[in-house]
Amino acid sequence: MSNKKLQARVILVLFLALAAVSCANFPPQRATEPPPPTDTPLAPTAVPTDTSTPLPPPPTATLTPVMVAALTPTPTPETVEAASESKSEPTATSPLTSTPPPPPPPTATSAPTELLINGNFEEGFGTDGLATGWSKFSNGDAGFGWYDDTWPPVVLEGEHSQLISIVNPNYNDRYIGIYQTVDVIPDQTYELTLNGLVRANTPDEQYGHRLYWAVDYAGGTDWQAVDNWVELSWDQQPLVTDEFTADNYTTIITSTGKSLTLFIRGHSKWPRQSEANFNLDNLSLRGVPGGQEGAQETMPITGKTEINWVPIVALIALLLILFREAWRGVLGSTE
């Protein structure tokens, strides 16, 4: 009989442990208590006094006006009883319910910001003919010039274009160009757009006069240190004609640091008596929408109790095994 009692106690202790773990994982829900009743303040009432009201003097022949003080009405028993009943029975107020705030209005998606300063060349030029916001470079031994070109046939939009010119180069491979450094976001994609045309007074021969672009992804300003020059496949056109064909180029680049420098250069290949004009207009560098994939933060879920079922299942399995062994012991002791 002692073995039976011991095993019964073991079983009882195990089930109590199971109940305790279950309660720990299922915290009791607190009932929402209604707010305390709101007491309606009563207007102060005058307390009747035992002071007798003086009697007016007997009337005389001459009536003299008498100032009579306004008496405060004394509440009747019915009024006092009604006030008592109103005070003893508080007015039930409905529970306060929280109204969720309205969703914020949708924000308008703004267009990508233009990074180049004066890329359309409508914001002014310096006295040297260079557009505001840009810097210039060349490698000498030729006539080089930067001009504010307002000739309508070579202005693609607005009233101005940037003209860079190489005249009578004395050596092979003469270069002239402009550049600008801008702030960017690392690892962001950007769309580069170039517009313009190439004009010269010489035949359109191979590598005669060409336009190139390049990017220093570290934000450097030495055009000769850049080795990623890309040739624009724009055909050479006559120096002067009735109508020109505007050329366009668009590509995607990806930044690596916090700044980069855009270079654009004109190239005259051969030393000869010639004039090459390179007109640039509507240059643009904009961020590509959705090009940057930032980390998305997830908000925690509120109003919900998470239950870890792993220890509960393990404990139940253990209790079943112990219960089976204890039961076997009980059966064995009765045999």
Short mmCIF file of C-alpha atoms in Angstrom, two decimals:
data_model
loop_
_atom_site.label_atom_id
_atom_site.label_comp_id
_atom_site.label_asym_id
_atom_site.label_seq_id
_atom_site.Cartn_x
_atom_site.Cartn_y
_atom_site.Cartn_z
CA MET A 1 0.00 0.00 0.00
CA SER A 2 2.91 2.35 0.66
CA ASN A 3 4.10 1.92 -2.95
CA LYS A 4 0.66 2.83 -4.23
CA LYS A 5 0.51 5.97 -2.15
CA LEU A 6 4.00 7.00 -3.24
CA GLN A 7 3.23 6.46 -6.91
CA ALA A 8 -0.07 8.26 -6.59
CA ARG A 9 1.73 11.24 -5.06
CA VAL A 10 4.29 11.20 -7.89
CA ILE A 11 1.49 11.28 -10.44
CA LEU A 12 -0.22 14.13 -8.58
CA VAL A 13 3.02 16.15 -8.44
CA LEU A 14 3.63 15.63 -12.17
CA PHE A 15 0.17 16.83 -13.11
CA LEU A 16 0.53 19.85 -10.85
CA ALA A 17 3.81 20.69 -12.63
CA LEU A 18 2.06 20.37 -15.99
CA ALA A 19 -0.69 22.70 -14.84
CA ALA A 20 1.87 25.25 -13.61
CA VAL A 21 3.71 25.26 -16.95
CA SER A 22 0.46 25.63 -18.85
CA CYS A 23 -0.53 28.60 -16.71
CA ALA A 24 2.86 30.20 -17.27
CA ASN A 25 2.43 29.98 -21.03
CA PHE A 26 -1.15 31.17 -20.96
CA PRO A 27 -1.22 34.38 -18.92
CA PRO A 28 -4.71 35.16 -17.66
CA GLN A 29 -6.51 37.80 -19.61
CA ARG A 30 -7.44 40.75 -17.48
CA ALA A 31 -11.03 41.67 -17.76
CA THR A 32 -11.56 45.17 -18.92
CA GLU A 33 -12.92 47.11 -15.99
CA PRO A 34 -15.52 49.74 -16.74
CA PRO A 35 -14.49 53.25 -15.79
CA PRO A 36 -15.74 54.49 -12.41
CA PRO A 37 -19.11 56.24 -12.47
CA THR A 38 -18.98 59.92 -13.01
CA ASP A 39 -20.49 61.92 -10.15
CA THR A 40 -22.63 64.74 -11.42
CA PRO A 41 -21.84 67.81 -9.31
CA LEU A 42 -24.85 69.32 -7.66
CA ALA A 43 -25.44 73.00 -7.48
CA PRO A 44 -24.90 74.33 -3.95
CA THR A 45 -28.11 74.75 -2.03
CA ALA A 46 -28.80 77.20 0.68
CA VAL A 47 -29.19 75.79 4.18
CA PRO A 48 -32.27 77.14 5.95
CA THR A 49 -31.52 79.10 9.10
CA ASP A 50 -33.60 79.62 12.20
CA THR A 51 -33.34 83.42 12.01
CA SER A 52 -36.82 84.84 12.08
CA THR A 53 -37.80 87.26 9.41
CA PRO A 54 -38.52 90.72 10.90
CA LEU A 55 -42.07 91.92 10.51
CA PRO A 56 -42.61 95.09 8.52
CA PRO A 57 -43.74 98.14 10.51
CA PRO A 58 -47.42 99.11 10.41
CA PRO A 59 -48.29 101.26 7.46
CA THR A 60 -48.32 104.99 7.88
CA ALA A 61 -49.93 107.69 5.90
CA THR A 62 -46.71 108.46 4.08
CA LEU A 63 -45.37 105.51 2.15
CA THR A 64 -41.61 105.32 2.09
CA PRO A 65 -40.02 102.92 -0.43
CA VAL A 66 -38.30 100.10 1.36
CA MET A 67 -35.37 98.18 -0.14
CA VAL A 68 -36.23 94.47 0.16
CA ALA A 69 -33.32 92.06 -0.02
CA ALA A 70 -33.74 89.21 -2.48
CA LEU A 71 -34.34 86.00 -0.62
CA THR A 72 -32.68 82.77 -1.73
CA PRO A 73 -35.41 80.20 -2.33
CA THR A 74 -35.32 77.40 0.19
CA PRO A 75 -35.36 73.96 -1.41
CA THR A 76 -38.45 71.97 -0.69
CA PRO A 77 -38.26 68.43 0.71
CA GLU A 78 -39.17 67.05 -2.71
CA THR A 79 -36.18 68.86 -4.23
CA VAL A 80 -33.80 67.60 -1.55
CA GLU A 81 -35.13 64.06 -1.93
CA ALA A 82 -34.75 64.20 -5.70
CA ALA A 83 -31.20 65.50 -5.33
CA SER A 84 -30.43 62.70 -2.88
CA GLU A 85 -31.79 60.12 -5.28
CA SER A 86 -29.81 61.66 -8.13
CA LYS A 87 -26.64 61.53 -6.04
CA SER A 88 -27.17 58.02 -4.75
CA GLU A 89 -27.75 56.60 -8.22
CA PRO A 90 -24.75 57.52 -10.42
CA THR A 91 -25.34 57.88 -14.09
CA ALA A 92 -23.92 54.93 -15.99
CA THR A 93 -21.45 55.97 -18.64
CA SER A 94 -20.57 53.87 -21.61
CA PRO A 95 -17.04 52.40 -21.67
CA LEU A 96 -14.53 54.50 -23.54
CA THR A 97 -13.61 53.03 -26.88
CA SER A 98 -10.42 54.01 -28.62
CA THR A 99 -10.98 55.11 -32.19
CA PRO A 100 -8.07 54.18 -34.46
CA PRO A 101 -6.52 57.20 -36.13
CA PRO A 102 -7.34 57.62 -39.82
CA PRO A 103 -4.68 56.32 -42.20
CA PRO A 104 -2.26 58.97 -43.45
CA PRO A 105 -3.01 60.32 -46.91
CA PRO A 106 -0.94 58.76 -49.69
CA THR A 107 2.19 60.70 -50.42
CA ALA A 108 2.82 61.75 -53.97
CA THR A 109 5.82 60.13 -55.58
CA SER A 110 8.20 62.90 -56.48
CA ALA A 111 10.30 62.81 -59.61
CA PRO A 112 13.96 61.84 -59.21
CA THR A 113 16.14 64.79 -58.26
CA GLU A 114 18.45 66.21 -60.90
CA LEU A 115 22.03 66.05 -59.62
CA LEU A 116 23.82 68.08 -62.29
CA ILE A 117 23.99 71.83 -61.78
CA ASN A 118 23.03 73.78 -64.91
CA GLY A 119 22.81 70.64 -67.02
CA ASN A 120 20.44 72.42 -69.41
CA PHE A 121 22.82 75.41 -69.65
CA GLU A 122 20.03 77.88 -68.99
CA GLU A 123 21.41 79.13 -65.65
CA GLY A 124 24.19 81.32 -66.94
CA PHE A 125 27.78 81.34 -68.20
CA GLY A 126 31.03 82.80 -66.97
CA THR A 127 33.11 85.38 -68.79
CA ASP A 128 35.26 82.57 -70.19
CA GLY A 129 32.27 81.02 -71.95
CA LEU A 130 32.00 78.10 -69.51
CA ALA A 131 28.57 77.28 -68.10
CA THR A 132 28.01 77.99 -64.41
CA GLY A 133 28.57 74.93 -62.22
CA TRP A 134 31.03 73.26 -64.62
CA SER A 135 34.83 73.08 -64.85
CA LYS A 136 36.95 72.77 -67.99
CA PHE A 137 40.10 71.01 -69.24
CA SER A 138 42.24 70.64 -72.40
CA ASN A 139 45.68 69.29 -73.32
CA GLY A 140 47.13 72.24 -75.28
CA ASP A 141 48.75 72.70 -78.71
CA ALA A 142 45.54 73.81 -80.41
CA GLY A 143 43.01 76.60 -80.31
CA PHE A 144 40.52 75.75 -77.57
CA GLY A 145 37.32 77.61 -76.75
CA TRP A 146 34.24 77.42 -74.53
CA TYR A 147 31.22 79.43 -75.64
CA ASP A 148 27.62 80.24 -74.76
CA ASP A 149 26.00 79.17 -78.02
CA THR A 150 22.60 80.73 -78.68
CA TRP A 151 22.36 79.84 -82.38
CA PRO A 152 18.87 78.23 -82.59
CA PRO A 153 19.84 75.32 -84.92
CA VAL A 154 22.25 73.95 -82.29
CA VAL A 155 20.13 74.70 -79.19
CA LEU A 156 18.05 71.62 -78.45
CA GLU A 157 15.87 73.16 -75.73
CA GLY A 158 15.65 76.60 -74.22
CA GLU A 159 17.94 79.35 -75.50
CA HIS A 160 21.48 78.16 -74.68
CA SER A 161 23.85 75.26 -75.31
CA GLN A 162 27.47 74.69 -74.29
CA LEU A 163 29.86 74.87 -77.24
CA ILE A 164 33.43 73.55 -76.93
CA SER A 165 35.73 73.95 -79.91
CA ILE A 166 39.12 72.70 -81.17
CA VAL A 167 40.74 74.78 -83.94
CA ASN A 168 43.87 73.92 -85.95
CA PRO A 169 45.43 71.21 -83.76
CA ASN A 170 49.22 70.97 -84.05
CA TYR A 171 49.48 67.37 -82.84
CA ASN A 172 47.50 64.18 -82.81
CA ASP A 173 44.84 63.55 -80.20
CA ARG A 174 43.87 66.99 -78.95
CA TYR A 175 41.18 67.06 -76.27
CA ILE A 176 38.82 69.64 -74.80
CA GLY A 177 36.12 69.05 -72.23
CA ILE A 178 34.01 69.90 -69.21
CA TYR A 179 33.33 68.07 -65.95
CA GLN A 180 31.29 68.29 -62.76
CA THR A 181 31.43 66.50 -59.38
CA VAL A 182 28.15 65.61 -57.66
CA ASP A 183 27.16 63.98 -54.37
CA VAL A 184 25.53 60.56 -54.67
CA ILE A 185 24.37 57.64 -52.53
CA PRO A 186 26.74 54.64 -52.49
CA ASP A 187 25.56 51.61 -54.49
CA GLN A 188 22.72 53.59 -56.06
CA THR A 189 21.84 53.37 -59.76
CA TYR A 190 21.61 56.57 -61.80
CA GLU A 191 20.44 57.39 -65.30
CA LEU A 192 22.86 59.48 -67.38
CA THR A 193 21.45 61.34 -70.39
CA LEU A 194 23.54 63.28 -72.93
CA ASN A 195 22.26 65.35 -75.86
CA GLY A 196 24.20 67.25 -78.48
CA LEU A 197 25.90 67.10 -81.88
CA VAL A 198 29.34 67.07 -83.51
CA ARG A 199 30.14 69.56 -86.30
CA ALA A 200 33.32 70.07 -88.32
CA ASN A 201 34.56 71.65 -91.55
CA THR A 202 36.45 68.50 -92.58
CA PRO A 203 35.19 65.26 -94.15
CA ASP A 204 33.58 62.75 -91.81
CA GLU A 205 36.48 60.32 -91.75
CA GLN A 206 37.25 57.59 -89.26
CA TYR A 207 38.16 58.98 -85.82
CA GLY A 208 38.24 62.51 -87.18
CA HIS A 209 36.26 64.31 -84.46
CA ARG A 210 34.44 62.44 -81.71
CA LEU A 211 32.75 62.92 -78.33
CA TYR A 212 33.41 60.77 -75.25
CA TRP A 213 32.21 60.54 -71.67
CA ALA A 214 33.66 58.96 -68.52
CA VAL A 215 33.06 58.80 -64.77
CA ASP A 216 35.48 58.94 -61.86
CA TYR A 217 33.54 56.99 -59.23
CA ALA A 218 35.78 58.31 -56.46
CA GLY A 219 34.93 61.93 -57.26
CA GLY A 220 38.39 62.80 -58.62
CA THR A 221 38.91 65.71 -61.02
CA ASP A 222 41.92 64.52 -63.07
CA TRP A 223 40.50 63.70 -66.48
CA GLN A 224 43.77 62.08 -67.60
CA ALA A 225 43.60 59.57 -64.72
CA VAL A 226 40.27 58.18 -65.91
CA ASP A 227 40.47 55.05 -68.08
CA ASN A 228 36.80 54.21 -68.70
CA TRP A 229 36.09 56.58 -71.59
CA VAL A 230 33.07 55.67 -73.72
CA GLU A 231 32.77 56.90 -77.31
CA LEU A 232 29.43 58.33 -78.39
CA SER A 233 28.44 57.00 -81.79
CA TRP A 234 27.30 60.39 -83.05
CA ASP A 235 27.93 61.07 -86.71
CA GLN A 236 29.91 64.14 -87.63
CA GLN A 237 27.79 66.83 -89.32
CA PRO A 238 28.79 69.85 -91.41
CA LEU A 239 29.97 72.91 -89.55
CA VAL A 240 27.18 75.02 -91.07
CA THR A 241 24.03 73.70 -92.71
CA ASP A 242 20.31 74.42 -92.90
CA GLU A 243 19.30 71.67 -90.48
CA PHE A 244 21.10 69.53 -87.91
CA THR A 245 20.21 66.19 -86.35
CA ALA A 246 20.30 66.19 -82.56
CA ASP A 247 21.88 63.08 -81.05
CA ASN A 248 20.90 61.43 -77.79
CA TYR A 249 22.55 58.94 -75.45
CA THR A 250 21.22 57.32 -72.25
CA THR A 251 22.84 54.78 -69.96
CA ILE A 252 22.71 53.49 -66.38
CA ILE A 253 25.62 53.80 -63.97
CA THR A 254 26.05 52.60 -60.38
CA SER A 255 27.85 54.70 -57.79
CA THR A 256 30.45 53.22 -55.46
CA GLY A 257 31.06 56.10 -53.06
CA LYS A 258 29.51 59.30 -51.85
CA SER A 259 30.53 61.38 -54.89
CA LEU A 260 31.39 60.93 -58.55
CA THR A 261 32.65 63.13 -61.38
CA LEU A 262 31.21 63.20 -64.90
CA PHE A 263 33.64 64.05 -67.71
CA ILE A 264 32.68 64.92 -71.30
CA ARG A 265 35.39 65.58 -73.88
CA GLY A 266 35.73 66.37 -77.57
CA HIS A 267 38.55 64.75 -79.57
CA SER A 268 40.35 65.80 -82.75
CA LYS A 269 42.45 62.93 -84.04
CA TRP A 270 44.69 64.48 -86.72
CA PRO A 271 46.83 67.64 -86.87
CA ARG A 272 45.36 69.76 -89.64
CA GLN A 273 43.79 73.09 -90.44
CA SER A 274 40.32 72.35 -89.15
CA GLU A 275 37.59 73.43 -86.81
CA ALA A 276 35.56 71.00 -84.71
CA ASN A 277 32.57 72.19 -82.70
CA PHE A 278 30.91 70.06 -80.04
CA ASN A 279 27.51 71.31 -78.82
CA LEU A 280 26.10 69.92 -75.57
CA ASP A 281 22.58 70.45 -74.19
CA ASN A 282 20.15 68.88 -71.71
CA LEU A 283 22.69 66.84 -69.78
CA SER A 284 21.09 64.93 -66.92
CA LEU A 285 22.03 62.62 -64.04
CA ARG A 286 19.10 61.33 -61.98
CA GLY A 287 18.53 58.55 -59.50
CA VAL A 288 16.61 55.57 -60.85
CA PRO A 289 13.35 55.01 -58.87
CA GLY A 290 13.64 51.81 -56.86
CA GLY A 291 17.32 51.50 -57.67
CA GLN A 292 18.34 51.38 -54.01
CA GLU A 293 17.14 48.42 -52.00
CA GLY A 294 17.21 49.42 -48.36
CA ALA A 295 16.61 47.16 -45.40
CA GLN A 296 12.94 46.96 -44.48
CA GLU A 297 12.21 47.18 -40.78
CA THR A 298 9.33 45.05 -39.51
CA MET A 299 7.13 46.36 -36.71
CA PRO A 300 6.46 44.06 -33.73
CA ILE A 301 3.00 42.51 -33.51
CA THR A 302 1.08 43.82 -30.50
CA GLY A 303 -2.06 42.54 -28.79
CA LYS A 304 -1.09 38.88 -29.22
CA THR A 305 0.50 36.41 -26.80
CA GLU A 306 3.06 34.12 -28.37
CA ILE A 307 3.13 30.59 -26.92
CA ASN A 308 6.21 28.40 -27.02
CA TRP A 309 4.81 24.91 -27.50
CA VAL A 310 8.13 23.06 -27.54
CA PRO A 311 8.65 22.76 -23.75
CA ILE A 312 4.94 22.01 -23.22
CA VAL A 313 4.95 19.11 -25.69
CA ALA A 314 8.20 17.77 -24.24
CA LEU A 315 6.84 17.95 -20.69
CA ILE A 316 3.60 16.21 -21.67
CA ALA A 317 5.55 13.41 -23.32
CA LEU A 318 7.72 13.04 -20.21
CA LEU A 319 4.68 12.99 -17.95
CA LEU A 320 3.01 10.32 -20.06
CA ILE A 321 6.10 8.13 -19.83
CA LEU A 322 6.32 8.58 -16.06
CA PHE A 323 2.60 7.98 -15.70
CA ARG A 324 2.88 4.75 -17.66
CA GLU A 325 5.78 3.53 -15.52
CA ALA A 326 3.97 4.48 -12.30
CA TRP A 327 0.83 2.70 -13.45
CA ARG A 328 2.82 -0.39 -14.26
CA GLY A 329 4.25 -0.22 -10.72
CA VAL A 330 0.74 -0.03 -9.27
CA LEU A 331 -0.41 -3.00 -11.30
CA GLY A 332 2.70 -4.94 -10.35
CA SER A 333 2.19 -4.31 -6.65
CA THR A 334 -1.39 -5.58 -6.79
CA GLU A 335 -0.40 -8.87 -8.36
#
